[in-house]
Short mmCIF file of C-alpha atoms in Angstrom, two decimals:
data_model
loop_
_atom_site.label_atom_id
_atom_site.label_comp_id
_atom_site.label_asym_id
_atom_site.label_seq_id
_atom_site.Cartn_x
_atom_site.Cartn_y
_atom_site.Cartn_z
CA UNK A 275 39.67 132.23 211.50
CA UNK A 276 40.59 131.51 215.11
CA UNK A 277 39.51 134.42 217.27
CA UNK A 278 41.12 133.53 220.57
CA UNK A 279 44.13 131.57 221.82
CA UNK A 280 44.42 130.96 225.55
CA UNK A 281 47.76 129.95 227.01
CA UNK A 282 47.97 128.14 230.35
CA UNK A 283 51.34 127.71 232.06
CA UNK A 284 51.84 125.15 234.82
CA UNK A 285 54.72 125.36 237.28
CA UNK A 286 56.95 122.30 237.46
CA UNK A 287 56.01 121.49 241.06
CA UNK A 288 52.37 121.14 240.01
CA UNK A 289 52.77 118.67 237.13
CA UNK A 290 50.53 116.05 238.76
CA UNK A 291 47.76 118.62 239.03
CA UNK A 292 48.36 119.44 235.38
CA UNK A 293 48.04 115.79 234.33
CA UNK A 294 44.86 115.36 236.37
CA UNK A 295 43.31 118.56 235.05
CA UNK A 296 44.04 117.97 231.37
CA UNK A 297 43.11 114.30 231.60
CA UNK A 298 39.65 115.23 232.80
CA UNK A 299 38.84 117.96 230.32
CA UNK A 300 40.95 117.42 227.20
CA UNK A 301 38.55 115.38 225.07
CA UNK A 302 35.47 117.19 226.36
CA UNK A 303 36.77 120.64 225.63
CA UNK A 304 38.28 119.50 222.34
CA UNK A 305 34.94 118.20 221.06
CA UNK A 306 32.90 121.09 222.38
CA UNK A 307 31.26 123.31 219.79
CA UNK A 308 33.41 126.33 219.00
CA UNK A 309 36.70 124.88 220.21
CA UNK A 310 39.08 124.06 217.36
CA UNK A 311 41.73 122.30 219.43
CA UNK A 312 43.50 121.99 222.74
CA UNK A 313 47.25 121.51 222.44
CA UNK A 314 49.40 120.24 225.29
CA UNK A 315 53.04 121.13 224.72
CA UNK A 316 56.22 120.34 226.61
CA UNK A 317 58.94 122.97 226.73
CA UNK A 318 61.91 121.72 224.71
CA UNK A 319 64.56 123.34 226.86
CA UNK A 320 62.84 122.78 230.20
CA UNK A 321 60.90 119.50 230.02
CA UNK A 322 59.47 119.96 233.48
CA UNK A 323 57.36 122.87 232.21
CA UNK A 324 54.15 122.28 230.24
CA UNK A 325 51.87 124.62 228.31
CA UNK A 326 48.35 124.28 227.01
CA UNK A 327 46.81 126.26 224.17
CA UNK A 328 43.05 126.24 223.59
CA UNK A 329 41.69 127.85 220.44
CA UNK A 330 38.13 129.12 220.06
CA UNK A 331 36.18 130.46 217.09
CA UNK A 332 34.84 133.38 219.08
CA UNK A 333 34.39 134.88 222.50
CA UNK A 334 30.74 133.75 222.31
CA UNK A 335 31.76 130.11 221.83
CA UNK A 336 34.06 130.33 224.82
CA UNK A 337 31.28 131.92 226.87
CA UNK A 338 28.88 129.14 225.84
CA UNK A 339 31.39 126.52 226.94
CA UNK A 340 31.62 128.17 230.31
CA UNK A 341 27.83 127.81 230.64
CA UNK A 342 27.92 124.09 229.85
CA UNK A 343 27.03 121.40 232.41
CA UNK A 344 30.55 119.98 232.21
CA UNK A 345 32.19 123.32 232.94
CA UNK A 346 29.79 124.03 235.80
CA UNK A 347 30.65 120.65 237.25
CA UNK A 348 34.44 120.96 237.05
CA UNK A 349 34.77 124.68 237.76
CA UNK A 350 33.96 124.59 241.53
CA UNK A 351 36.70 122.00 242.03
CA UNK A 352 39.11 123.98 239.85
CA UNK A 353 38.23 127.24 241.61
CA UNK A 354 38.97 125.60 244.96
CA UNK A 355 42.32 124.49 243.60
CA UNK A 356 43.02 128.02 242.33
CA UNK A 357 42.42 129.33 245.85
CA UNK A 358 44.72 126.76 247.43
CA UNK A 359 47.51 127.11 244.85
CA UNK A 360 47.25 130.61 243.35
CA UNK A 361 50.76 130.50 241.85
CA UNK A 362 50.53 126.99 240.37
CA UNK A 363 49.44 128.10 236.94
CA UNK A 364 48.65 131.20 234.94
CA UNK A 365 46.48 131.88 231.93
CA UNK A 366 46.59 134.58 229.31
CA UNK A 367 45.12 135.44 225.94
CA UNK A 368 48.09 135.03 223.62
CA UNK A 369 46.50 136.51 220.51
CA UNK A 370 42.91 137.43 219.75
CA UNK A 371 43.07 136.74 216.03
CA UNK A 372 45.25 133.66 216.17
CA UNK A 373 47.38 135.12 213.38
CA UNK A 374 50.79 136.41 214.40
CA UNK A 375 53.05 138.55 212.23
CA UNK A 376 55.49 137.02 209.77
CA UNK A 377 59.23 137.76 209.92
CA UNK A 378 58.86 140.16 206.98
CA UNK A 379 56.07 142.01 208.79
CA UNK A 380 58.24 142.26 211.90
CA UNK A 381 61.07 143.75 209.84
CA UNK A 382 58.63 146.22 208.29
CA UNK A 383 57.30 147.33 211.68
CA UNK A 384 60.86 147.83 212.94
CA UNK A 385 61.73 149.93 209.90
CA UNK A 386 58.55 151.95 210.41
CA UNK A 387 59.31 152.88 214.04
CA UNK A 388 62.88 153.89 213.12
CA UNK A 389 61.51 156.11 210.34
CA UNK A 390 59.02 157.67 212.74
CA UNK A 391 61.77 158.32 215.28
CA UNK A 392 63.91 160.07 212.64
CA UNK A 393 61.02 162.31 211.76
CA UNK A 394 59.81 163.26 215.25
CA UNK A 395 63.39 163.90 216.35
CA UNK A 396 63.72 166.42 213.53
CA UNK A 397 60.24 167.92 213.47
CA UNK A 398 58.76 167.76 216.99
CA UNK A 399 59.87 170.54 219.38
CA UNK A 400 59.58 168.30 222.46
CA UNK A 401 61.26 165.21 221.02
CA UNK A 402 64.08 167.23 219.50
CA UNK A 403 64.96 168.68 222.92
CA UNK A 404 65.23 165.36 224.77
CA UNK A 405 68.55 164.12 226.15
CA UNK A 406 69.66 160.93 227.90
CA UNK A 407 69.29 162.75 231.20
CA UNK A 408 65.77 164.00 230.51
CA UNK A 409 64.63 160.55 229.40
CA UNK A 410 66.11 158.69 232.37
CA UNK A 411 63.31 159.22 234.91
CA UNK A 412 60.67 158.57 232.24
CA UNK A 413 62.39 155.30 231.37
CA UNK A 414 62.31 154.22 235.01
CA UNK A 415 58.59 155.05 235.15
CA UNK A 416 57.88 153.05 231.98
CA UNK A 417 59.82 150.08 233.39
CA UNK A 418 57.70 150.04 236.53
CA UNK A 419 54.51 150.32 234.47
CA UNK A 420 55.61 147.28 232.46
CA UNK A 421 56.42 145.40 235.67
CA UNK A 422 52.94 146.19 237.01
CA UNK A 423 51.26 144.96 233.81
CA UNK A 424 53.28 141.74 234.01
CA UNK A 425 52.32 141.23 237.65
CA UNK A 426 48.64 141.69 236.79
CA UNK A 427 49.00 139.34 233.78
CA UNK A 428 47.41 141.86 231.38
CA UNK A 429 48.61 141.00 227.84
CA UNK A 430 47.18 144.14 226.23
CA UNK A 431 48.87 146.40 228.77
CA UNK A 432 52.10 144.39 228.54
CA UNK A 433 52.06 144.99 224.78
CA UNK A 434 51.44 148.72 225.31
CA UNK A 435 54.13 149.13 227.97
CA UNK A 436 56.65 147.15 225.90
CA UNK A 437 56.01 149.63 223.11
CA UNK A 438 56.62 152.56 225.43
CA UNK A 439 59.85 151.02 226.70
CA UNK A 440 60.99 150.13 223.18
CA UNK A 441 60.45 153.75 222.17
CA UNK A 442 62.94 154.75 224.87
CA UNK A 443 65.49 152.22 223.58
CA UNK A 444 65.43 153.61 220.06
CA UNK A 445 65.36 157.16 221.48
CA UNK A 446 68.63 156.61 223.35
CA UNK A 447 70.13 154.97 220.25
CA UNK A 448 69.03 157.91 218.08
CA UNK A 449 70.65 160.42 220.44
CA UNK A 450 73.88 158.40 220.37
CA UNK A 451 73.72 158.21 216.57
CA UNK A 452 73.51 162.00 216.36
CA UNK A 453 76.65 162.18 218.49
CA UNK A 454 78.39 159.62 216.24
CA UNK A 455 78.73 157.24 219.23
CA UNK A 456 76.67 154.24 218.07
CA UNK A 457 73.30 153.46 216.49
CA UNK A 458 70.48 150.95 216.95
CA UNK A 459 72.25 148.35 214.79
CA UNK A 460 75.24 148.48 217.14
CA UNK A 461 72.90 147.98 220.09
CA UNK A 462 71.30 144.90 218.53
CA UNK A 463 74.59 143.46 217.30
CA UNK A 464 76.03 143.89 220.78
CA UNK A 465 73.23 141.97 222.49
CA UNK A 466 73.27 139.31 219.75
CA UNK A 467 76.98 138.75 220.32
CA UNK A 468 76.43 138.54 224.08
CA UNK A 469 73.55 136.05 223.76
CA UNK A 470 75.57 133.77 221.49
CA UNK A 471 78.54 133.88 223.87
CA UNK A 472 76.41 133.17 226.94
CA UNK A 473 74.50 130.30 225.30
CA UNK A 474 77.23 127.82 224.40
CA UNK A 475 74.68 125.03 225.02
CA UNK A 476 72.68 126.43 222.08
CA UNK A 477 75.28 127.72 219.63
CA UNK A 478 78.11 125.30 220.48
CA UNK A 479 78.25 121.69 221.64
CA UNK A 480 78.24 122.30 225.40
CA UNK A 481 75.85 120.04 227.35
CA UNK A 482 73.86 121.31 230.32
CA UNK A 483 71.72 119.42 232.81
CA UNK A 484 68.97 122.02 233.05
CA UNK A 485 68.03 125.63 233.71
CA UNK A 486 69.96 125.81 237.01
CA UNK A 487 73.25 125.00 235.28
CA UNK A 488 72.42 127.49 232.52
CA UNK A 489 71.98 130.26 235.12
CA UNK A 490 75.24 129.30 236.85
CA UNK A 491 77.15 129.24 233.55
CA UNK A 492 75.67 132.65 232.70
CA UNK A 493 77.20 134.23 235.80
CA UNK A 494 80.57 132.53 235.21
CA UNK A 495 80.66 133.81 231.62
CA UNK A 496 79.71 137.30 232.80
CA UNK A 497 82.61 137.21 235.25
CA UNK A 498 84.99 136.24 232.45
CA UNK A 499 83.76 139.23 230.44
CA UNK A 500 84.46 141.52 233.37
CA UNK A 501 87.98 140.14 233.81
CA UNK A 502 88.66 140.86 230.15
CA UNK A 503 87.44 144.39 230.79
CA UNK A 504 89.54 144.79 233.97
CA UNK A 505 86.48 144.49 236.20
CA UNK A 506 86.77 141.17 238.01
CA UNK A 507 84.27 141.77 240.83
CA UNK A 508 81.50 139.18 241.07
CA UNK A 509 79.11 141.87 242.30
CA UNK A 510 80.25 144.44 239.77
CA UNK A 511 77.64 145.69 237.36
CA UNK A 512 74.78 145.82 239.87
CA UNK A 513 73.45 149.41 239.73
CA UNK A 514 73.62 151.27 243.02
CA UNK A 515 70.26 152.86 242.19
CA UNK A 516 68.40 149.52 242.18
CA UNK A 517 65.68 149.20 244.84
CA UNK A 518 67.14 147.45 247.89
CA UNK A 519 65.07 144.27 247.57
CA UNK A 520 65.85 143.76 243.88
CA UNK A 521 69.53 144.53 244.56
CA UNK A 522 69.60 141.87 247.31
CA UNK A 523 68.13 139.28 244.94
CA UNK A 524 70.65 140.09 242.20
CA UNK A 525 73.56 139.95 244.65
CA UNK A 526 72.46 136.54 245.89
CA UNK A 527 71.98 135.25 242.35
CA UNK A 528 75.42 136.43 241.31
CA UNK A 529 77.31 134.86 244.21
CA UNK A 530 75.36 131.65 243.71
CA UNK A 531 76.81 131.55 240.19
CA UNK A 532 80.30 131.12 241.65
CA UNK A 533 79.24 128.53 244.24
CA UNK A 534 78.61 130.81 247.25
CA UNK A 535 75.28 129.32 248.33
CA UNK A 536 73.68 126.86 250.74
CA UNK A 537 74.31 123.18 250.05
CA UNK A 538 70.69 122.45 250.97
CA UNK A 539 68.01 125.12 250.74
CA UNK A 540 66.52 124.08 254.08
CA UNK A 541 69.69 125.34 255.79
CA UNK A 542 68.59 128.92 255.16
CA UNK A 543 65.97 128.69 257.92
CA UNK A 544 68.68 128.37 260.57
CA UNK A 545 70.09 131.65 259.28
CA UNK A 546 66.66 133.28 259.35
CA UNK A 547 66.13 132.18 262.97
CA UNK A 548 69.62 133.37 263.92
CA UNK A 549 69.07 136.84 262.42
CA UNK A 550 65.60 137.14 263.96
CA UNK A 551 66.99 136.28 267.40
CA UNK A 552 69.71 138.94 267.02
CA UNK A 553 67.09 141.50 265.97
CA UNK A 554 64.90 140.71 268.97
CA UNK A 555 67.91 140.95 271.31
CA UNK A 556 68.77 144.45 270.07
CA UNK A 557 65.14 145.54 270.43
CA UNK A 558 65.09 144.36 274.05
CA UNK A 559 68.40 146.14 274.69
CA UNK A 560 66.95 149.37 273.29
CA UNK A 561 69.69 149.73 270.66
CA UNK A 562 67.62 151.34 267.89
CA UNK A 563 70.44 151.79 265.40
CA UNK A 564 71.72 148.25 265.89
CA UNK A 565 68.14 146.92 265.72
CA UNK A 566 67.72 148.56 262.31
CA UNK A 567 70.90 146.87 261.11
CA UNK A 568 69.76 143.48 262.39
CA UNK A 569 66.34 143.96 260.81
CA UNK A 570 68.10 144.45 257.49
CA UNK A 571 69.85 141.12 258.09
CA UNK A 572 66.46 139.48 258.74
CA UNK A 573 65.10 140.83 255.46
CA UNK A 574 68.22 139.75 253.57
CA UNK A 575 67.90 136.22 254.98
CA UNK A 576 64.20 136.06 254.09
CA UNK A 577 64.94 137.26 250.55
CA UNK A 578 67.56 134.52 250.35
CA UNK A 579 64.94 131.97 251.45
CA UNK A 580 62.51 133.23 248.82
CA UNK A 581 65.17 132.85 246.11
CA UNK A 582 66.01 129.31 247.19
CA UNK A 583 62.35 128.32 247.05
CA UNK A 584 61.73 129.89 243.63
CA UNK A 585 59.74 132.88 244.91
CA UNK A 586 60.24 136.40 243.58
CA UNK A 587 60.10 138.48 246.80
CA UNK A 588 59.36 141.72 244.94
CA UNK A 589 56.34 140.19 243.18
CA UNK A 590 55.21 138.41 246.34
CA UNK A 591 55.28 141.63 248.37
CA UNK A 592 53.51 143.61 245.64
CA UNK A 593 50.75 140.97 245.46
CA UNK A 594 50.33 141.34 249.22
CA UNK A 595 50.24 145.14 248.82
CA UNK A 596 47.47 144.85 246.22
CA UNK A 597 45.58 142.35 248.38
CA UNK A 598 45.82 144.69 251.37
CA UNK A 599 44.58 147.64 249.29
CA UNK A 600 41.63 145.63 248.02
CA UNK A 601 40.63 144.42 251.50
CA UNK A 602 41.10 147.82 253.13
CA UNK A 603 39.02 149.49 250.40
CA UNK A 604 36.31 146.90 251.09
CA UNK A 605 36.51 147.70 254.79
CA UNK A 606 36.35 151.44 254.10
CA UNK A 607 33.48 151.21 251.60
CA UNK A 608 31.35 148.96 253.80
CA UNK A 609 31.92 151.26 256.73
CA UNK A 610 30.77 154.30 254.75
CA UNK A 611 27.65 152.44 253.52
CA UNK A 612 26.61 151.92 257.14
CA UNK A 613 27.19 155.56 257.97
CA UNK A 614 30.12 154.72 260.21
CA UNK A 615 33.66 156.01 260.51
CA UNK A 616 36.69 153.79 260.84
CA UNK A 617 37.84 155.92 263.76
CA UNK A 618 34.62 155.09 265.61
CA UNK A 619 34.92 151.32 265.11
CA UNK A 620 36.69 148.90 267.41
CA UNK A 621 39.42 146.61 266.12
CA UNK A 622 37.08 143.63 266.55
CA UNK A 623 34.44 145.32 264.38
CA UNK A 624 37.00 146.13 261.69
CA UNK A 625 38.39 142.59 261.86
CA UNK A 626 34.90 141.15 261.22
CA UNK A 627 34.55 143.19 258.01
CA UNK A 628 38.14 142.30 257.05
CA UNK A 629 37.37 138.60 257.35
CA UNK A 630 34.28 139.12 255.19
CA UNK A 631 36.48 140.74 252.54
CA UNK A 632 38.74 137.67 252.58
CA UNK A 633 35.74 135.37 252.14
CA UNK A 634 34.42 137.32 249.16
CA UNK A 635 37.77 137.01 247.42
#
């Protein structure tokens, strides 16, 4: 039985790198002892995206491959490419056994969790006391934990955090069922109806040119739904409690759906420069309150630029946060090892250790 399946996803702007990479290693890795096959797949809906799946008999076989002369020859070049283009591709272990659950097994697992929820709601003192309000902050916490696992590309933790979040979904549905408001079937039927309505290119005969048009149609269809419900605001439905950066992204995505966007993405840089100049002018004038407002405009323009260039600003900033933490911890630890204190070091001395941390990455 296959013990390991590795999935590699290449971004569309790096297709030539993908072709070069797979062309060099496909036959070699395919014929290597312990490797059952290497599949190269093209996404049916988005042809510009490719995937590779490599299947190994065991972790030991994979480790042996990584010790081979071929791997040792190609890895330095690949590692260099990783460093230059860290977001070009991603890899993950899809499944360690290579055997995923059948539809019947999925139904059985769903029935099992619903049965468990019924029982703990009736028999557990803590679970029986929970309300929508008491669950709310916990749900937010679980959502952030899932987001962190996704950012770190940790399949096992993603699976765990999805389970935690799914528990909250059925918990809310159970509470509503007890109040005779709705149940989990209503929740699923509601989202099924919405997905069918918003995917006319799948369930009807509507043609689309690609993912961009799909996203634009999605926002137009959402707006039609709001009009039917007497809420015709393009920006309606965005929670006020969203973090400011995520809210900015969603606002920009929504207005783009109705055509309020730059004709050419490069035009956004003029806006960024304009906002930065206004911010600097207010700083020089000593207008603190106005400077804060203009700084917000700078951030909004930069978030807009990130969106136009396919960058998730929230993820990008969090990656920088993690990178900073790692480098500062290195600086701190190496200082302690030498019996020094950061307070006693000059900026030049700290910068030298910081640069060493960057090299070791």
